Tab-separated table of C-alpha atoms in Angstrom:
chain	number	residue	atom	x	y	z
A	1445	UNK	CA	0.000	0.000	0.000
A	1446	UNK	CA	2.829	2.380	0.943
A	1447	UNK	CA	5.294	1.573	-2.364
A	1448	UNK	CA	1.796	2.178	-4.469
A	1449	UNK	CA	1.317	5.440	-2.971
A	1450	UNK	CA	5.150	6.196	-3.513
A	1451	UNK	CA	5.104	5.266	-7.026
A	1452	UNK	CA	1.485	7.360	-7.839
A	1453	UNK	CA	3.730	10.636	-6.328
A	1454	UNK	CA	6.673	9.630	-7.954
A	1455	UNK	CA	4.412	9.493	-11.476
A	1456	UNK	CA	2.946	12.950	-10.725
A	1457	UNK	CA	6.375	14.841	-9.882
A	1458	UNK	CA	7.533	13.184	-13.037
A	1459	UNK	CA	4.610	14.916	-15.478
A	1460	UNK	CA	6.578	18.013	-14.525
A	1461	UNK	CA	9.078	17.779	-17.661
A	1462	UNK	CA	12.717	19.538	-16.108
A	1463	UNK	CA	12.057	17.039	-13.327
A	1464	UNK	CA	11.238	13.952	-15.636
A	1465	UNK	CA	14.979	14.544	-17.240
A	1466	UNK	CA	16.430	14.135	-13.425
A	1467	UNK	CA	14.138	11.102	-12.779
A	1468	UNK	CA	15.593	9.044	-15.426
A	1469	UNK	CA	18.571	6.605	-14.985
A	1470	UNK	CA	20.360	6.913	-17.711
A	1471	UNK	CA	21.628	10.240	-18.685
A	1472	UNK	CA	22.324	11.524	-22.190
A	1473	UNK	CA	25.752	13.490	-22.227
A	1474	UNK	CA	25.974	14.494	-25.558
A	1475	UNK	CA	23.272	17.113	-25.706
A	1476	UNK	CA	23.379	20.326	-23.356
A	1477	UNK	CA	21.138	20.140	-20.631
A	1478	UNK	CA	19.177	23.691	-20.097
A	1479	UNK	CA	19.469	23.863	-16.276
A	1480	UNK	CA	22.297	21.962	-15.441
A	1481	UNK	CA	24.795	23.173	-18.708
A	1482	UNK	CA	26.370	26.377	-18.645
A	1483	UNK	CA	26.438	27.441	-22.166
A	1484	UNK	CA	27.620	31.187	-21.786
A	1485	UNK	CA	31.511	30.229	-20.718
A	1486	UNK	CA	34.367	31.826	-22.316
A	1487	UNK	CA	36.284	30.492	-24.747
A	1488	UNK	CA	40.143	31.381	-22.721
A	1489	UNK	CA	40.881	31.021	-18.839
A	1490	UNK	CA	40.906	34.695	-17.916
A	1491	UNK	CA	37.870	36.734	-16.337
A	1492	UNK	CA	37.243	39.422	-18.601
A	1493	UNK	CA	36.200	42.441	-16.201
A	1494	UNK	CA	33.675	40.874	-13.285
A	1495	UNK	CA	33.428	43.882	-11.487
A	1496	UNK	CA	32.255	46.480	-13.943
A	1497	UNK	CA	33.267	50.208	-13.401
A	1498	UNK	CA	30.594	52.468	-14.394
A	1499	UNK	CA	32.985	56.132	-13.665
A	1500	UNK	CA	31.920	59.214	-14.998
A	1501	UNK	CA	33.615	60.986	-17.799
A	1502	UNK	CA	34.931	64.030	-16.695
A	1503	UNK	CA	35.573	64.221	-12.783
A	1504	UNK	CA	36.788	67.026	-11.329
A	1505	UNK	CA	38.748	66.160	-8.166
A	1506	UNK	CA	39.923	68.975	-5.852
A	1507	UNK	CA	37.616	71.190	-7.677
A	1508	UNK	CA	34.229	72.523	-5.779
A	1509	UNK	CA	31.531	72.273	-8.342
A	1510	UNK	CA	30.378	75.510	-9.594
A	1511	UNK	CA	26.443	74.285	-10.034
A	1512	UNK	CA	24.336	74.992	-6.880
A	1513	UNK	CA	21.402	73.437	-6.525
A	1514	UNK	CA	19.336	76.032	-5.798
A	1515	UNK	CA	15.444	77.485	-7.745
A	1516	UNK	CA	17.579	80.163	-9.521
A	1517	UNK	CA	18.821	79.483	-13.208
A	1518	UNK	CA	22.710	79.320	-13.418
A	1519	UNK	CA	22.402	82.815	-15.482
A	1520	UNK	CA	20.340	84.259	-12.057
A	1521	UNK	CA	23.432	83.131	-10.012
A	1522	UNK	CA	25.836	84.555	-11.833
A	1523	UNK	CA	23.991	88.030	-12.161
A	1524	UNK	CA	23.638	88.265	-8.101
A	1525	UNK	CA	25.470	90.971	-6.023
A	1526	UNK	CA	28.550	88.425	-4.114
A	1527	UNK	CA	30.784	90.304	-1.644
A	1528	UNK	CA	33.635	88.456	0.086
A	1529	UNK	CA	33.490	90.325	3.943
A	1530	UNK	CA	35.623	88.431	5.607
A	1531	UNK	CA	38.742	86.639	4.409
A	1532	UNK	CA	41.167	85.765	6.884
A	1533	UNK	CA	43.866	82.906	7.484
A	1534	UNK	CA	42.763	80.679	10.746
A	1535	UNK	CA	45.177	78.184	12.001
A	1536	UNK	CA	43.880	74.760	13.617
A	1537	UNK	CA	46.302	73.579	16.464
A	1538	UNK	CA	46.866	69.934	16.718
A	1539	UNK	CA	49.427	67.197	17.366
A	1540	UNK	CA	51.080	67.997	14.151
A	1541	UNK	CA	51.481	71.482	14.785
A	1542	UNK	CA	49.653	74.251	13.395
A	1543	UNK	CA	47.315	73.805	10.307
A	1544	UNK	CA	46.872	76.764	8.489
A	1545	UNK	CA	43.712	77.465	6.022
A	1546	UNK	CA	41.473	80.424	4.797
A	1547	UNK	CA	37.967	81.544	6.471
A	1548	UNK	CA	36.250	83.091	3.857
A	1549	UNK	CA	32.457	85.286	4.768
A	1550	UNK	CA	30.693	85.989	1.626
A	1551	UNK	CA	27.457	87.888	1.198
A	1552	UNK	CA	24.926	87.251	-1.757
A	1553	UNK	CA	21.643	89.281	-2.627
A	1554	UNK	CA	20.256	90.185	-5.906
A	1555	UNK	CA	18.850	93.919	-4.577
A	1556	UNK	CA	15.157	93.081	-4.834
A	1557	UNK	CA	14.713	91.732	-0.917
A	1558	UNK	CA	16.943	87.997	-1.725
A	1559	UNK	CA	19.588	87.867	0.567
A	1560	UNK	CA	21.487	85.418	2.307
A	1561	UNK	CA	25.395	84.516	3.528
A	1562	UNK	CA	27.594	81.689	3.805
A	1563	UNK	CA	30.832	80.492	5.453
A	1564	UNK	CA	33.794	78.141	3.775
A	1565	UNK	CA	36.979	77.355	4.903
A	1566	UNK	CA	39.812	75.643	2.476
A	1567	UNK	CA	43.750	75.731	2.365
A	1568	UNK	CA	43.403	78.354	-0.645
A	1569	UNK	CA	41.361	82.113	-0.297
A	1570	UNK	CA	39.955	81.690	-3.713
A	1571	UNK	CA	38.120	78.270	-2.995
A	1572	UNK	CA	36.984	79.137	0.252
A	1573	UNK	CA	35.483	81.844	-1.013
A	1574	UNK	CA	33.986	79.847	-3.461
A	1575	UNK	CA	32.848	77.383	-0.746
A	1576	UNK	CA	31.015	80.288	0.718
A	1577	UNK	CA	29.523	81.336	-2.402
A	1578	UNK	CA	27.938	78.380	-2.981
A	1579	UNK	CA	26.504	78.043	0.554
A	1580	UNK	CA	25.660	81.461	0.671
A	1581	UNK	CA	23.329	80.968	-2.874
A	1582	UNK	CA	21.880	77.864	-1.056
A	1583	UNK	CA	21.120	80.175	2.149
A	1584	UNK	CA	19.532	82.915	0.428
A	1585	UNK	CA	16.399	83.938	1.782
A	1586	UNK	CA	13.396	86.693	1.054
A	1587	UNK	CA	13.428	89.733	3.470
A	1588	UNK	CA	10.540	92.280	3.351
A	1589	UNK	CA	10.957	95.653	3.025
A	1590	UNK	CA	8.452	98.540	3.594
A	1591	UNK	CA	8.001	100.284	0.251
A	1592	UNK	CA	10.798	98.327	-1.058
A	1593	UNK	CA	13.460	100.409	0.298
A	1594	UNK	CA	13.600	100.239	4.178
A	1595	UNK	CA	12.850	98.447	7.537
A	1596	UNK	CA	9.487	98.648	8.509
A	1597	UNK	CA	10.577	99.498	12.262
A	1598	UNK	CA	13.440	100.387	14.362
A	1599	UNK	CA	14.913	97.160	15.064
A	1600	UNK	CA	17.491	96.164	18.578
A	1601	UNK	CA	18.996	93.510	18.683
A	1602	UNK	CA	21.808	91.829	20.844
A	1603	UNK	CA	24.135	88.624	18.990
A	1604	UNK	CA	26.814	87.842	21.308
A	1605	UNK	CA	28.361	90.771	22.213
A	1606	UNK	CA	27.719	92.537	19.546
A	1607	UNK	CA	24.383	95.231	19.271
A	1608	UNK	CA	22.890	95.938	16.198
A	1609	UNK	CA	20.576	99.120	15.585
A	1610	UNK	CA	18.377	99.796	12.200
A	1611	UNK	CA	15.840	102.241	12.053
A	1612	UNK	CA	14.258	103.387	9.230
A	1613	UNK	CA	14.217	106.692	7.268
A	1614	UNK	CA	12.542	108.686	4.657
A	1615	UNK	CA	13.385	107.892	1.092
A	1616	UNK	CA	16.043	109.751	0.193
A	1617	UNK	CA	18.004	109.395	2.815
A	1618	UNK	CA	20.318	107.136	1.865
A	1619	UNK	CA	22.382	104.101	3.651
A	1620	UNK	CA	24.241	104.958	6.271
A	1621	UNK	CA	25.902	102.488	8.473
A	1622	UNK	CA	28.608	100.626	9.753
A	1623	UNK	CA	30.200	99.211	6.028
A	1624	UNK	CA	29.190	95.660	6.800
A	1625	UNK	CA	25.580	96.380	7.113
A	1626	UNK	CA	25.811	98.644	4.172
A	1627	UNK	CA	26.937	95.648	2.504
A	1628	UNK	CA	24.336	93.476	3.673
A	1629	UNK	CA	21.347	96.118	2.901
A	1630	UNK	CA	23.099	97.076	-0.651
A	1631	UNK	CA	22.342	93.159	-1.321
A	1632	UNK	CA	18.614	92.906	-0.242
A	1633	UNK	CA	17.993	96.223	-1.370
A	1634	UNK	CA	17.218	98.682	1.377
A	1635	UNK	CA	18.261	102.083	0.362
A	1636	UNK	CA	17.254	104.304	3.469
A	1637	UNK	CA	18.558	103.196	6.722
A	1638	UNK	CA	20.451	104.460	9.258
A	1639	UNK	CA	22.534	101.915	11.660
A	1640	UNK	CA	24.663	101.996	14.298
A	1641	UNK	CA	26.811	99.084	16.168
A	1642	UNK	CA	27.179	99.400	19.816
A	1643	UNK	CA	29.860	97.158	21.415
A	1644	UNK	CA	31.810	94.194	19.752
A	1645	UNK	CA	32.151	95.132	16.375
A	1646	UNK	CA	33.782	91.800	15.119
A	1647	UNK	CA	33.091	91.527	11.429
A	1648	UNK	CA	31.543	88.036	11.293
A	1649	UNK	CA	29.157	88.785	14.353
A	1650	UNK	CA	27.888	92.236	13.208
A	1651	UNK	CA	26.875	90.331	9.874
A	1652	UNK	CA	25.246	87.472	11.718
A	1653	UNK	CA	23.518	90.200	14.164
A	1654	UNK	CA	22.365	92.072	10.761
A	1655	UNK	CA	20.874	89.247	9.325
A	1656	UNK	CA	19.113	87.653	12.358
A	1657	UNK	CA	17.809	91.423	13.145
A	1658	UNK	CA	16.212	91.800	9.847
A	1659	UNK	CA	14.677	88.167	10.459
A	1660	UNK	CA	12.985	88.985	13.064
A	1661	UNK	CA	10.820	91.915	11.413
A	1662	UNK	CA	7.731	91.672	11.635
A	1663	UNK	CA	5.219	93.324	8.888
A	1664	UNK	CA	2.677	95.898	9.593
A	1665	UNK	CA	-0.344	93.174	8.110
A	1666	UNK	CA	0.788	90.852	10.821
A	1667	UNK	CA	0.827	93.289	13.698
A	1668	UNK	CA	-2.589	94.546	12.558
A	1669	UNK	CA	-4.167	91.056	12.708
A	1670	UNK	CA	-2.582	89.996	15.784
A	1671	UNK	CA	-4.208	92.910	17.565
A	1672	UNK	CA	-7.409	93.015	15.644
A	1673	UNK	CA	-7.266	95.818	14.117
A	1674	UNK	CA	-7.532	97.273	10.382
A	1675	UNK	CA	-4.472	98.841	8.722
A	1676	UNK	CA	-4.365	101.631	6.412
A	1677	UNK	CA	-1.623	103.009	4.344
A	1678	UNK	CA	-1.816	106.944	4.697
A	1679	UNK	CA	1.355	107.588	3.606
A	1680	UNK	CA	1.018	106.332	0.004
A	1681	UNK	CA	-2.866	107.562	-0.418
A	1682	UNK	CA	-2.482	111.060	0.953
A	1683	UNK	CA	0.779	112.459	0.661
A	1684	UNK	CA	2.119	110.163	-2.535
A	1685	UNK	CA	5.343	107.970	-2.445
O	743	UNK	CA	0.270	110.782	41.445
O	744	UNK	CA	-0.314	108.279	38.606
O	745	UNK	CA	1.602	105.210	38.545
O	746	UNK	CA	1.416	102.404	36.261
O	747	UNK	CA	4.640	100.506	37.139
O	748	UNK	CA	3.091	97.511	38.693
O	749	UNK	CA	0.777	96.931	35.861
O	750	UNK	CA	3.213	97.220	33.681
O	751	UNK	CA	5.434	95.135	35.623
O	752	UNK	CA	2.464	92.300	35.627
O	753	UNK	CA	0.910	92.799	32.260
O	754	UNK	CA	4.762	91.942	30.906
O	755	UNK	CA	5.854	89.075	33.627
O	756	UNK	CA	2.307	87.410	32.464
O	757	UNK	CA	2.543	87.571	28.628
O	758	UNK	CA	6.197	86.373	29.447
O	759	UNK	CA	4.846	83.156	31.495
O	760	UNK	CA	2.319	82.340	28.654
O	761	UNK	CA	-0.485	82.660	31.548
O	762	UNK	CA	-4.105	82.796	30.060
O	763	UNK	CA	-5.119	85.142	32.854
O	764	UNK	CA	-3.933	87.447	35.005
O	765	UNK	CA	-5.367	89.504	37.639
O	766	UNK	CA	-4.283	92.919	38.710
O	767	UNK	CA	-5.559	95.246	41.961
O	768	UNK	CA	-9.227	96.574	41.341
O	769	UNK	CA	-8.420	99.952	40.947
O	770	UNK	CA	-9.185	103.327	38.871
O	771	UNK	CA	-6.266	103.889	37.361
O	772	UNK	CA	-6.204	99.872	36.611
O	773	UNK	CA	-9.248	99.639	35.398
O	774	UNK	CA	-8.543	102.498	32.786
O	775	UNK	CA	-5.343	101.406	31.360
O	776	UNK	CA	-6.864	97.782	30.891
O	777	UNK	CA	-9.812	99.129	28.744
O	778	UNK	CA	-7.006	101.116	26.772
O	779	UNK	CA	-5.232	98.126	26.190
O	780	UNK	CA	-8.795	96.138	25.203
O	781	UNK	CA	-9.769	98.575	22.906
O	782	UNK	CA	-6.504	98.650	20.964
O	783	UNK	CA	-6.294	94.730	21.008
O	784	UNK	CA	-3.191	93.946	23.536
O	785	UNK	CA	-5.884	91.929	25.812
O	786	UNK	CA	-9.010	90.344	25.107
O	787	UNK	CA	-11.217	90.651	28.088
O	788	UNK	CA	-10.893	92.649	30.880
O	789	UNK	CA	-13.526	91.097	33.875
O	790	UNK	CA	-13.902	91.932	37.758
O	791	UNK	CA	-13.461	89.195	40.326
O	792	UNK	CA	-11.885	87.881	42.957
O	793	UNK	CA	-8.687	86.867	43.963
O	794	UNK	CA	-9.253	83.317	42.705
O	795	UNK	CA	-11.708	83.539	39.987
O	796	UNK	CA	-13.281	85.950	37.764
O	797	UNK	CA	-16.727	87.031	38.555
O	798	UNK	CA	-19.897	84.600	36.783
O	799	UNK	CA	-22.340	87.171	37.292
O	800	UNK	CA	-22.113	90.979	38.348
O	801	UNK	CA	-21.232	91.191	42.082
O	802	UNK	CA	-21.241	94.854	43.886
O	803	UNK	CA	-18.190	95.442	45.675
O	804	UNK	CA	-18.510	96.119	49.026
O	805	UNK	CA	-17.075	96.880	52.535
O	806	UNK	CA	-16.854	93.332	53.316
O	807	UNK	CA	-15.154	92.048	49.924
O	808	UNK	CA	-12.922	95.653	48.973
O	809	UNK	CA	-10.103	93.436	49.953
O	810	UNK	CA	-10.311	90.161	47.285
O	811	UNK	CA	-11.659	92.468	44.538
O	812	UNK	CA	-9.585	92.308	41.186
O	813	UNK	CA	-9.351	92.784	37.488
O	814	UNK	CA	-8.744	89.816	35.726
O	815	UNK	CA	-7.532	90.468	32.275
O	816	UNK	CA	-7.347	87.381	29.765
O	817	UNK	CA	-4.050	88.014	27.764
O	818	UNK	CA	-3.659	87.258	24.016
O	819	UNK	CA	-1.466	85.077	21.942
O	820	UNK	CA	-1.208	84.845	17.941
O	821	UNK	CA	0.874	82.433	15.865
O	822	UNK	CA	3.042	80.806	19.092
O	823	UNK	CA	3.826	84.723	20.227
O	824	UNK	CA	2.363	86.936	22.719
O	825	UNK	CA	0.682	90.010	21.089
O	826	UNK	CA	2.229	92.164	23.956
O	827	UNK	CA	6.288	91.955	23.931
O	828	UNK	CA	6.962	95.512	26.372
O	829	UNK	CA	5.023	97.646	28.490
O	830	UNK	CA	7.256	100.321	30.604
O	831	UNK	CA	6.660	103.305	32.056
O	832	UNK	CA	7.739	106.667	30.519
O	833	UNK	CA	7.247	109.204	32.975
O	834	UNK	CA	8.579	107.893	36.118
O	835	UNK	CA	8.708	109.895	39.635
O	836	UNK	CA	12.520	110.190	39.157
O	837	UNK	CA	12.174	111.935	36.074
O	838	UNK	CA	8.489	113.148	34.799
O	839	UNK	CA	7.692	114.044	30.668
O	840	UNK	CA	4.657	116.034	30.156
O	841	UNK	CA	4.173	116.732	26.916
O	842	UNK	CA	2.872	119.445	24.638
O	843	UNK	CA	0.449	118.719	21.942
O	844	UNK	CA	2.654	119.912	19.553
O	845	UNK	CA	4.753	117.414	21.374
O	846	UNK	CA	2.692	114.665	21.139
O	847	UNK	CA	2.703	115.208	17.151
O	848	UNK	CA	6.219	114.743	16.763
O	849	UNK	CA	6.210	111.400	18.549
O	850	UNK	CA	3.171	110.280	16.581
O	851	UNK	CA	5.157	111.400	13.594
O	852	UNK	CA	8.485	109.433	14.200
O	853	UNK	CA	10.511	112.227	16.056
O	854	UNK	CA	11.980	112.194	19.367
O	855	UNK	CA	10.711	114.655	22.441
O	856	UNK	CA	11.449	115.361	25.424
O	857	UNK	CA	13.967	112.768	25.565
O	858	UNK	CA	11.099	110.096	24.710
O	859	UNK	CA	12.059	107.675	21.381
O	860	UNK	CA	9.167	108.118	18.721
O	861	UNK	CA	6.712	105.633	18.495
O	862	UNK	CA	6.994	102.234	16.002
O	863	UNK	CA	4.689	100.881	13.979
O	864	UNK	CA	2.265	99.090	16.436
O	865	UNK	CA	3.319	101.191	19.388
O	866	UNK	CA	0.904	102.641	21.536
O	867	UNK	CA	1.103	105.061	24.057
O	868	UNK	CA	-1.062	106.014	27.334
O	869	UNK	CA	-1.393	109.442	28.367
O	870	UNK	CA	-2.597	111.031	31.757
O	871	UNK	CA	-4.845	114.204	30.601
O	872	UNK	CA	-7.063	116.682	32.512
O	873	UNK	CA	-9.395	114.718	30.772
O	874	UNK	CA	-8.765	111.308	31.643
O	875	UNK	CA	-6.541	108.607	30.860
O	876	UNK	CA	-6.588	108.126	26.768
O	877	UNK	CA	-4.829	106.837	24.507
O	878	UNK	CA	-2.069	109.163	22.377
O	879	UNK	CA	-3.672	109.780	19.323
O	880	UNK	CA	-7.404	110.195	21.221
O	881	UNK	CA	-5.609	112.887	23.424
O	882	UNK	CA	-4.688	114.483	19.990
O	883	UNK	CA	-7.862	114.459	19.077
O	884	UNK	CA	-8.933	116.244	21.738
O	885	UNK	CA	-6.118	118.628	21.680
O	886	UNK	CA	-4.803	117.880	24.628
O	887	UNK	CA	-1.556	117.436	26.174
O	888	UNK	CA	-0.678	115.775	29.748
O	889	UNK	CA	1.830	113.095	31.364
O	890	UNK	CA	2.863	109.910	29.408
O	891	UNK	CA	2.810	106.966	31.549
O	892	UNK	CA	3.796	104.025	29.746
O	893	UNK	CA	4.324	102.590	26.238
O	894	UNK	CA	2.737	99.379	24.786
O	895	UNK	CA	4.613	97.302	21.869
């Protein structure tokens, strides 16, 4: 009873036609089996490249790519305002002994409220700078302006040790302010501000206390809502620009 | 002998704390800076009660419950920030500013008096007159100058 049952299985599995080849006895070595026969073997000894290198054609090695990914075109990148602030040699102390290499603090904007500034560091000035460039584009960020040309209030504000004072003025007046934030308002855009830095005047904090003061603006549209109230412009209606 | 200080000094330490009420001394003087700062949207409700609770329904004060009377004032938040961010007295008993109405114009209009910064956009200011306590520009309204207690941002 069990050998029948056997053979009925055994008769079943061999319908299935790769597995009737392995059920038979004798095997037939002249023809190529499909599964078991490798047909795709080289004709000499030597492994022609396993490991396939797929490399790009042109790599530039100890070059920093000028493409930033970033939503302006390459022609609206080139065509921004770029000032290099800071550039100064900073030395890293280790076992070795001192490392030398280039800080380099560059500011981008492209005058219409787009502003933004980045840091690099490399052993040369010029690709540090570039390093900062690039961040710099990929920092860039919108700033309002009242009437496109100033603050909308006087701003305070404390980085560190350094204080940072805008306040805004009639149009007309011009920019006039400690040369870093002249630099930094040149690039968004504002044309009528007065500033003034009270205590540390390091360069690279009085351009971080610019930037985080004109973050912090709130506009008039804002303030209105918060308190519940309805905003008008007077200045524009009744007296003109 | 106006004095706002510990108002002020409340108004700010409670915005500060993120409390949802606060509640001041039942007084005149209280009572008329809190509907200033009501009606020009620093606060949202400004209720009498007692020291634990604001009032349900309208309760006279009283010989016998002067003492717990208060002001509770229910401060205001918008987009994760207080609406209120400084309230400090101007005028102080150290050094007192009264101002001229022709003095009250240039601070309205962005010009310094009297030693006193002009006002920002948003800024308010609270002014002691012989006809009240008003706001700035309601005082110029009225053509009327007086002492400048504190200013609201």
């Amino acid at each position: 009873m069990a050998l029948r049952h056997l053979t009925r299985a055994f008769t079943r599995l061999s319908l299935i036609p790769s597995v009737r080849s392995l059920s038979t006895v004798t095997t037939d070595l002249s023809r190529l089996h499909p599964l078991l026969d490798h047909t795709d073997s080289p004709p000499d000894l030597d492994q022609r490249t396993p490991f396939p290198v797929n490399r790009p054609p042109n790599l530039h090695l100890q070059q920093a790519n000028e493409d930033v990914d970033s939503p302006l075109s390459k022609q609206e990148q080139a065509r921004l305002q770029k000032k290099a602030l800071v550039v100064k040699r900073v030395v890293n102390m280790n076992g070795k002994g001192k490392q030398p290499s280039m800080y380099a603090l560059v500011v981008v904007g492209n005058g219409q409220g787009l502003a933004g500034y980045g840091e690099g560091k490399d052993e040369e000035a010029s690709r540090a700078v570039r390093k900062a460039t690039q961040r710099a584009i990929k920092n860039m960020r919108y700033f309002e302006r009242y009437d496109d040309r100033t603050v909308f209030a006087d701003i305070e504000h404390k980085f560190h040790a350094t204080r940072v004072f805008l306040r805004t003025r009639p149009p007309g007046f011009g920019n006039r302010s400690n040369h870093y934030i002249h630099e930094i308002c040149r690039c968004v855009g504002i044309h009528d501000i007065s500033g003034k830095v009270m205590g540390s005047r390091t360069p690279m904090n009085v351009i971080k206390a610019t930037f985080e003061a004109l973050d912090k603006q709130t506009s008039i549209e804002d303030l209105a809502r918060r308190r519940g109230k309805k905003v008008v412009d007077v200045q524009h209606v009744y007296y003109g620009a | 002998m106006p004095r706002v200080h510990d108002l002020c000094a409340r108004i700010q330490n409670g915005f500060r704390a993120r409390l949802h009420q606060i509640a001041v001394p039942d007084t005149k003087m209280n009572l008329a800076v809190s509907n200033i700062m009501y009606h020009e949207g620093f606060v949202s409700n400004v209720v009498r009660g007692n020291h634990q609770k604001p009032d349900e329904t309208y309760t006279p004060t009283t010989n016998d419950n002067v003492a717990t009377r208060r002001l509770w004032l229910t401060l205001k938040y918008a987009s994760d920030a207080p609406v209120l961010s400084r309230m400090n007295c101007v005028s102080k008993p150290s050094k007192r500013i009264t101002l001229t109405v022709h003095e009250m114009k240039d601070l309205t209009s962005g010009r310094r008096a009297k030693g006193v910064q002009p006002l920002q956009p948003g800024e308010i200011a609270i002014m002691s007159t012989n006809q009240g306590l008003m706001e700035i520009h309601q005082a110029l309204e009225k053509n009327v100058g007086g002492e400048i207690l504190c200013r609201v941002r």
